[in-house]
Amino acid sequence: MISFANDYSEGCAPEILDRLQAINFEQNPGYGEDKYCLEAAEQIKQLIESPESAVHFLVGGTQTNLVAIAAALRPHEAVICVDTGHVNVHETGAIEAIGHKLLVMPGRDGKLVAEEVDQLVQDHIDDISFEHMAKPRLIYISNTTEIGTIYSEAELAALREVADKRDLLIYLDGARLGSAMTAKTADTTWTSYSRYCDAFSIGGTKNGLLFGEALVIKDPAWQKDFRYIQKQKGAILAKSWLIGLQYSEILRDDKYLKYAAHANRMAERLAESFVELGLELVDPACSNQTFVYLPLDLHHKLREEFIYEPGLEDAKNNRVSARFCTSWATKKENVDQLIQRMKELLA
């Protein structure tokens, strides 16, 4: 079975595995105080041109989102997010579990719209009972979004303008940041995120690392006592050098973006072929996630040979939506094999 289920099915980039093997018997300090974490943190600060930022290494995406938001907010403050946002639909209520309400909005193409965020805050202020409701305080966005779309520089700038006007914080979940930065239509760079966000993550789990997320915090108040909160939430890995070394390697020679670009190119090949086969894309194809409608007959036969994520079957229209996700390690021959098999089944 060939899998297009996600972008973390494989282990890690060969260069990382070689480095891990080379230092296997080294003795390092724990809890992020090792030379590899310090080196990777400096690399990130240089990339984003923000020496005043703090960089922390965590194991996974949900953990990173939870700890970041826990450190940012007071008990009465809430998170603004789009309805398809990861914190809303894929994290088992983790943010609500730490006491912060999610203020969910419909958005557009999986993205928050600055004007609508501004109106949400105004509606809160105008409500006679505003002090009896959770206060909007943090804008949560993800890039790429959960439906594979990306934020432009202008969209980030517009959200920043609203955040400054309304005294809001911006946190960007960058689990697939590499994919967002190397998409064909992308116009953001490393410095875009330090310019417009108070904090953001640089995802490694979904871009060539065995595991690991780097959390960048620019806002000084957000940085205060972060390590206390990180430890309290069980989110400081004793062997943190295993994450730091992976980042120090993947960020060297632009490998982080090169691997992400490969995943995007494989997804583009899929999307173009789906359209050539007469299939309809669910959402705009931008990054390494491709969403397409499959006829039910094709879907049921395809599932015997390939792994991907189907949505709910739409019997009325005889189709099902499906997500095909490519990764840093996706082989062109596997993409071609999927396309060829689809051609045969549709013939």
Tab-separated table of C-alpha atoms in Angstrom:
chain	number	residue	atom	x	y	z
A	1	MET	CA	0.000	0.000	0.000
A	2	ILE	CA	1.264	3.445	-0.938
A	3	SER	CA	0.293	6.169	1.518
A	4	PHE	CA	-0.766	9.735	0.833
A	5	ALA	CA	-2.438	9.960	4.238
A	6	ASN	CA	-0.174	12.575	5.808
A	7	ASP	CA	3.236	14.248	5.735
A	8	TYR	CA	4.732	12.486	8.749
A	9	SER	CA	4.546	8.829	7.672
A	10	GLU	CA	8.276	8.583	7.007
A	11	GLY	CA	11.102	8.854	9.528
A	12	CYS	CA	13.432	11.776	8.884
A	13	ALA	CA	15.762	13.342	6.360
A	14	PRO	CA	18.911	11.193	5.853
A	15	GLU	CA	21.179	14.061	6.921
A	16	ILE	CA	19.417	14.214	10.268
A	17	LEU	CA	19.698	10.482	10.808
A	18	ASP	CA	23.436	10.657	10.072
A	19	ARG	CA	23.902	13.488	12.594
A	20	LEU	CA	21.905	11.676	15.265
A	21	GLN	CA	23.997	8.557	14.759
A	22	ALA	CA	27.207	10.562	14.931
A	23	ILE	CA	26.386	12.081	18.346
A	24	ASN	CA	24.639	9.029	19.776
A	25	PHE	CA	27.185	8.522	22.557
A	26	GLU	CA	27.722	12.186	23.331
A	27	GLN	CA	26.738	13.382	26.782
A	28	ASN	CA	24.651	16.550	26.662
A	29	PRO	CA	22.929	18.759	29.239
A	30	GLY	CA	19.177	18.293	29.394
A	31	TYR	CA	16.062	20.413	29.095
A	32	GLY	CA	17.124	22.574	26.171
A	33	GLU	CA	20.365	23.854	27.673
A	34	ASP	CA	22.608	21.969	25.253
A	35	LYS	CA	24.769	23.389	22.460
A	36	TYR	CA	22.508	22.052	19.705
A	37	CYS	CA	19.387	23.819	20.960
A	38	LEU	CA	21.392	27.008	21.440
A	39	GLU	CA	22.840	26.722	17.931
A	40	ALA	CA	19.440	26.068	16.327
A	41	ALA	CA	17.875	28.955	18.249
A	42	GLU	CA	20.549	31.312	16.916
A	43	GLN	CA	20.040	30.028	13.367
A	44	ILE	CA	16.321	30.763	13.639
A	45	LYS	CA	16.886	34.251	15.066
A	46	GLN	CA	19.189	35.042	12.158
A	47	LEU	CA	16.718	33.712	9.587
A	48	ILE	CA	13.849	35.789	10.952
A	49	GLU	CA	16.130	38.780	11.697
A	50	SER	CA	14.846	39.031	15.240
A	51	PRO	CA	17.638	38.645	17.816
A	52	GLU	CA	15.282	39.682	20.620
A	53	SER	CA	12.975	36.695	20.040
A	54	ALA	CA	12.959	33.651	22.325
A	55	VAL	CA	13.061	30.182	20.740
A	56	HIS	CA	11.815	27.040	22.483
A	57	PHE	CA	11.734	23.437	21.247
A	58	LEU	CA	8.747	21.165	21.854
A	59	VAL	CA	7.805	17.692	20.701
A	60	GLY	CA	4.530	18.091	18.776
A	61	GLY	CA	2.115	20.563	17.263
A	62	THR	CA	-0.820	20.274	19.681
A	63	GLN	CA	1.545	20.508	22.638
A	64	THR	CA	3.132	23.620	21.115
A	65	ASN	CA	-0.218	25.324	20.512
A	66	LEU	CA	-1.468	24.505	23.997
A	67	VAL	CA	1.638	25.719	25.827
A	68	ALA	CA	1.983	28.849	23.690
A	69	ILE	CA	-1.624	29.881	24.256
A	70	ALA	CA	-1.502	29.002	27.957
A	71	ALA	CA	1.472	31.336	28.351
A	72	ALA	CA	-0.142	34.161	26.392
A	73	LEU	CA	-3.558	34.525	27.998
A	74	ARG	CA	-5.101	35.471	31.316
A	75	PRO	CA	-7.980	33.250	32.537
A	76	HIS	CA	-10.792	35.397	31.096
A	77	GLU	CA	-9.258	35.796	27.628
A	78	ALA	CA	-10.312	33.950	24.480
A	79	VAL	CA	-8.879	32.775	21.165
A	80	ILE	CA	-10.256	33.903	17.803
A	81	CYS	CA	-9.942	31.190	15.157
A	82	VAL	CA	-11.474	30.042	11.899
A	83	ASP	CA	-13.959	27.147	12.042
A	84	THR	CA	-11.547	24.778	10.279
A	85	GLY	CA	-8.647	25.784	12.558
A	86	HIS	CA	-6.536	23.021	14.040
A	87	VAL	CA	-7.201	24.137	17.622
A	88	ASN	CA	-10.931	23.912	16.898
A	89	VAL	CA	-11.280	20.591	15.100
A	90	HIS	CA	-8.138	18.486	15.647
A	91	GLU	CA	-6.937	18.980	19.204
A	92	THR	CA	-9.637	17.326	21.327
A	93	GLY	CA	-10.623	20.555	23.042
A	94	ALA	CA	-7.091	21.144	24.335
A	95	ILE	CA	-7.434	24.921	24.453
A	96	GLU	CA	-10.832	24.781	26.162
A	97	ALA	CA	-9.363	22.270	28.612
A	98	ILE	CA	-6.904	24.882	29.851
A	99	GLY	CA	-9.767	27.347	30.329
A	100	HIS	CA	-9.806	29.471	27.185
A	101	LYS	CA	-12.875	29.811	25.013
A	102	LEU	CA	-12.559	29.577	21.241
A	103	LEU	CA	-14.396	32.308	19.355
A	104	VAL	CA	-14.968	30.492	16.072
A	105	MET	CA	-15.539	32.314	12.772
A	106	PRO	CA	-16.384	31.019	9.278
A	107	GLY	CA	-13.448	32.737	7.522
A	108	ARG	CA	-12.702	32.569	3.806
A	109	ASP	CA	-10.807	29.721	2.107
A	110	GLY	CA	-9.828	28.472	5.561
A	111	LYS	CA	-8.428	31.862	6.573
A	112	LEU	CA	-9.461	34.601	8.974
A	113	VAL	CA	-10.382	37.892	7.320
A	114	ALA	CA	-9.056	41.014	9.038
A	115	GLU	CA	-12.238	43.047	8.647
A	116	GLU	CA	-14.341	40.265	10.139
A	117	VAL	CA	-11.985	39.887	13.108
A	118	ASP	CA	-12.258	43.629	13.679
A	119	GLN	CA	-16.065	43.376	13.598
A	120	LEU	CA	-16.056	40.478	16.064
A	121	VAL	CA	-14.159	42.583	18.580
A	122	GLN	CA	-16.422	45.575	17.975
A	123	ASP	CA	-19.504	43.411	18.519
A	124	HIS	CA	-18.025	42.278	21.834
A	125	ILE	CA	-17.411	45.869	22.920
A	126	ASP	CA	-20.907	46.951	21.859
A	127	ASP	CA	-22.644	44.157	23.777
A	128	ILE	CA	-24.129	45.475	27.017
A	129	SER	CA	-22.994	42.261	28.737
A	130	PHE	CA	-19.408	42.344	27.393
A	131	GLU	CA	-17.859	41.835	30.833
A	132	HIS	CA	-19.912	38.668	31.250
A	133	MET	CA	-18.314	37.074	28.197
A	134	ALA	CA	-14.816	35.835	27.400
A	135	LYS	CA	-12.687	38.679	26.083
A	136	PRO	CA	-11.203	38.363	22.566
A	137	ARG	CA	-7.454	38.551	22.993
A	138	LEU	CA	-5.519	36.237	20.670
A	139	ILE	CA	-5.807	35.662	16.913
A	140	TYR	CA	-4.933	32.065	16.021
A	141	ILE	CA	-4.077	31.343	12.393
A	142	SER	CA	-2.262	28.493	10.667
A	143	ASN	CA	-0.078	28.583	7.572
A	144	THR	CA	-0.704	26.491	5.616
A	145	THR	CA	-4.322	26.298	6.685
A	146	GLU	CA	-6.069	23.031	7.403
A	147	ILE	CA	-7.503	23.038	3.866
A	148	GLY	CA	-4.121	23.690	2.258
A	149	THR	CA	-4.490	27.399	1.478
A	150	ILE	CA	-1.883	30.009	2.415
A	151	TYR	CA	-1.826	33.506	3.863
A	152	SER	CA	-0.309	36.256	1.733
A	153	GLU	CA	1.927	39.012	3.092
A	154	ALA	CA	-0.953	41.463	2.637
A	155	GLU	CA	-3.349	39.276	4.624
A	156	LEU	CA	-0.870	38.978	7.486
A	157	ALA	CA	-0.304	42.737	7.419
A	158	ALA	CA	-4.064	43.368	7.551
A	159	LEU	CA	-4.433	41.105	10.586
A	160	ARG	CA	-1.510	42.886	12.250
A	161	GLU	CA	-3.223	46.227	11.715
A	162	VAL	CA	-6.379	44.944	13.404
A	163	ALA	CA	-4.360	43.374	16.224
A	164	ASP	CA	-2.602	46.670	16.934
A	165	LYS	CA	-5.890	48.581	16.778
A	166	ARG	CA	-7.700	46.170	19.112
A	167	ASP	CA	-4.839	45.204	21.463
A	168	LEU	CA	-4.770	41.599	20.252
A	169	LEU	CA	-1.950	39.093	20.003
A	170	ILE	CA	-1.263	37.064	16.840
A	171	TYR	CA	-0.133	33.455	17.079
A	172	LEU	CA	0.599	31.534	13.891
A	173	ASP	CA	0.624	27.739	13.902
A	174	GLY	CA	3.396	26.890	11.453
A	175	ALA	CA	3.138	23.110	11.491
A	176	ARG	CA	3.396	23.326	7.685
A	177	LEU	CA	5.248	26.644	7.480
A	178	GLY	CA	7.771	25.307	4.971
A	179	SER	CA	4.983	24.311	2.619
A	180	ALA	CA	3.389	27.754	2.994
A	181	MET	CA	6.644	29.532	2.180
A	182	THR	CA	7.439	27.444	-0.903
A	183	ALA	CA	3.980	27.312	-2.481
A	184	LYS	CA	3.809	28.674	-6.041
A	185	THR	CA	1.706	31.663	-4.997
A	186	ALA	CA	3.636	32.386	-1.779
A	187	ASP	CA	5.058	35.860	-1.164
A	188	THR	CA	6.039	35.474	2.495
A	189	THR	CA	9.597	35.055	3.759
A	190	TRP	CA	11.112	34.186	7.134
A	191	THR	CA	10.977	37.821	8.186
A	192	SER	CA	7.262	38.077	7.377
A	193	TYR	CA	6.450	36.030	10.450
A	194	SER	CA	8.623	37.950	12.895
A	195	ARG	CA	7.212	41.172	11.427
A	196	TYR	CA	3.501	40.359	11.750
A	197	CYS	CA	3.251	37.740	14.518
A	198	ASP	CA	3.801	37.982	18.254
A	199	ALA	CA	4.625	34.276	18.253
A	200	PHE	CA	4.728	31.492	15.684
A	201	SER	CA	5.894	27.921	15.309
A	202	ILE	CA	8.206	26.403	12.723
A	203	GLY	CA	7.008	22.869	12.164
A	204	GLY	CA	9.485	20.026	11.942
A	205	THR	CA	7.333	16.934	12.433
A	206	LYS	CA	5.681	17.478	9.042
A	207	ASN	CA	8.828	18.556	7.226
A	208	GLY	CA	11.608	16.043	7.567
A	209	LEU	CA	12.237	15.760	11.313
A	210	LEU	CA	11.630	12.638	13.370
A	211	PHE	CA	9.646	14.922	15.671
A	212	GLY	CA	9.855	18.473	16.939
A	213	GLU	CA	8.439	21.990	16.695
A	214	ALA	CA	10.268	25.262	17.208
A	215	LEU	CA	8.273	27.982	18.944
A	216	VAL	CA	9.357	31.567	18.350
A	217	ILE	CA	8.084	34.207	20.794
A	218	LYS	CA	8.731	37.823	19.918
A	219	ASP	CA	6.448	39.582	22.419
A	220	PRO	CA	8.434	40.290	25.650
A	221	ALA	CA	5.429	39.857	27.946
A	222	TRP	CA	4.704	36.500	26.337
A	223	GLN	CA	8.308	35.416	26.900
A	224	LYS	CA	8.132	36.066	30.649
A	225	ASP	CA	8.195	32.866	32.706
A	226	PHE	CA	7.529	30.768	29.610
A	227	ARG	CA	9.848	27.983	30.755
A	228	TYR	CA	7.903	27.670	34.016
A	229	ILE	CA	4.690	27.147	32.054
A	230	GLN	CA	6.366	24.840	29.555
A	231	LYS	CA	7.625	22.618	32.373
A	232	GLN	CA	4.318	22.710	34.242
A	233	LYS	CA	2.567	21.429	31.103
A	234	GLY	CA	5.053	18.558	30.766
A	235	ALA	CA	6.464	20.072	27.593
A	236	ILE	CA	10.211	20.324	28.241
A	237	LEU	CA	11.884	17.248	26.812
A	238	ALA	CA	14.778	16.015	28.952
A	239	LYS	CA	16.687	15.002	25.815
A	240	SER	CA	15.920	18.271	24.063
A	241	TRP	CA	19.187	18.122	22.131
A	242	LEU	CA	17.508	15.511	19.930
A	243	ILE	CA	15.205	18.282	18.669
A	244	GLY	CA	17.829	21.018	18.625
A	245	LEU	CA	20.232	18.950	16.534
A	246	GLN	CA	17.515	18.137	14.018
A	247	TYR	CA	16.716	21.822	13.553
A	248	SER	CA	20.359	22.839	13.344
A	249	GLU	CA	20.766	20.335	10.502
A	250	ILE	CA	17.528	20.952	8.573
A	251	LEU	CA	18.050	24.740	8.638
A	252	ARG	CA	21.560	24.435	7.238
A	253	ASP	CA	21.955	25.093	3.480
A	254	ASP	CA	18.241	25.909	3.129
A	255	LYS	CA	17.282	22.233	3.447
A	256	TYR	CA	14.110	23.066	5.393
A	257	LEU	CA	12.616	24.939	2.451
A	258	LYS	CA	14.035	22.544	-0.161
A	259	TYR	CA	12.276	19.570	1.423
A	260	ALA	CA	9.028	21.536	1.724
A	261	ALA	CA	9.283	22.607	-1.923
A	262	HIS	CA	9.591	18.963	-2.967
A	263	ALA	CA	6.371	18.087	-1.125
A	264	ASN	CA	4.608	20.973	-2.862
A	265	ARG	CA	5.850	19.971	-6.317
A	266	MET	CA	4.561	16.429	-5.814
A	267	ALA	CA	1.181	17.835	-4.746
A	268	GLU	CA	1.082	20.093	-7.787
A	269	ARG	CA	1.667	17.060	-10.002
A	270	LEU	CA	-1.270	15.326	-8.323
A	271	ALA	CA	-3.597	18.333	-8.590
A	272	GLU	CA	-2.814	18.909	-12.254
A	273	SER	CA	-3.407	15.241	-13.035
A	274	PHE	CA	-6.710	15.179	-11.135
A	275	VAL	CA	-7.968	18.073	-13.229
A	276	GLU	CA	-6.741	16.412	-16.445
A	277	LEU	CA	-8.713	13.320	-15.442
A	278	GLY	CA	-11.859	15.421	-15.198
A	279	LEU	CA	-12.026	15.430	-11.389
A	280	GLU	CA	-13.079	18.490	-9.394
A	281	LEU	CA	-10.814	19.964	-6.734
A	282	VAL	CA	-12.564	20.760	-3.426
A	283	ASP	CA	-10.351	23.721	-2.530
A	284	PRO	CA	-7.690	25.716	-4.364
A	285	ALA	CA	-4.546	23.607	-4.720
A	286	CYS	CA	-1.785	25.660	-3.084
A	287	SER	CA	0.487	23.520	-0.960
A	288	ASN	CA	1.200	19.892	-0.088
A	289	GLN	CA	-2.434	19.017	0.653
A	290	THR	CA	-4.711	18.334	-2.303
A	291	PHE	CA	-8.467	17.964	-1.797
A	292	VAL	CA	-10.494	16.378	-4.582
A	293	TYR	CA	-13.936	14.856	-5.183
A	294	LEU	CA	-13.767	11.179	-6.149
A	295	PRO	CA	-16.636	9.173	-7.692
A	296	LEU	CA	-17.622	6.505	-5.157
A	297	ASP	CA	-16.763	3.606	-7.479
A	298	LEU	CA	-13.286	5.007	-8.032
A	299	HIS	CA	-12.841	5.677	-4.324
A	300	HIS	CA	-13.784	2.156	-3.245
A	301	LYS	CA	-11.376	0.557	-5.751
A	302	LEU	CA	-8.573	3.019	-5.084
A	303	ARG	CA	-8.703	2.330	-1.351
A	304	GLU	CA	-7.596	-1.234	-2.024
A	305	GLU	CA	-4.176	0.003	-3.174
A	306	PHE	CA	-3.623	3.487	-1.767
A	307	ILE	CA	-4.022	5.196	1.602
A	308	TYR	CA	-5.480	8.699	1.797
A	309	GLU	CA	-8.006	10.549	3.940
A	310	PRO	CA	-11.622	10.407	2.719
A	311	GLY	CA	-14.381	12.632	4.027
A	312	LEU	CA	-18.036	11.638	4.399
A	313	GLU	CA	-19.525	9.864	1.413
A	314	ASP	CA	-22.052	11.937	-0.537
A	315	ALA	CA	-24.358	9.242	-1.886
A	316	LYS	CA	-26.717	11.796	-3.428
A	317	ASN	CA	-23.958	13.098	-5.714
A	318	ASN	CA	-22.184	9.730	-5.905
A	319	ARG	CA	-18.883	11.131	-4.638
A	320	VAL	CA	-16.611	11.586	-1.662
A	321	SER	CA	-14.111	14.305	-0.841
A	322	ALA	CA	-10.575	13.073	-0.275
A	323	ARG	CA	-7.297	14.550	0.887
A	324	PHE	CA	-4.025	13.457	-0.678
A	325	CYS	CA	-1.016	14.676	1.306
A	326	THR	CA	2.550	14.617	0.002
A	327	SER	CA	5.715	14.894	2.060
A	328	TRP	CA	9.408	15.726	1.950
A	329	ALA	CA	9.988	12.051	1.083
A	330	THR	CA	7.197	11.395	-1.444
A	331	LYS	CA	8.596	9.569	-4.476
A	332	LYS	CA	7.696	10.748	-7.961
A	333	GLU	CA	7.203	7.135	-9.055
A	334	ASN	CA	4.569	6.671	-6.321
A	335	VAL	CA	2.726	9.772	-7.517
A	336	ASP	CA	2.881	8.481	-11.093
A	337	GLN	CA	1.667	5.070	-9.975
A	338	LEU	CA	-1.382	6.633	-8.312
A	339	ILE	CA	-2.172	8.726	-11.392
A	340	GLN	CA	-1.787	5.772	-13.741
A	341	ARG	CA	-4.040	3.586	-11.609
A	342	MET	CA	-6.701	6.284	-11.517
A	343	LYS	CA	-6.567	6.539	-15.306
A	344	GLU	CA	-7.095	2.796	-15.602
A	345	LEU	CA	-10.000	2.765	-13.176
A	346	LEU	CA	-11.688	5.729	-14.838
A	347	ALA	CA	-11.259	4.344	-18.363
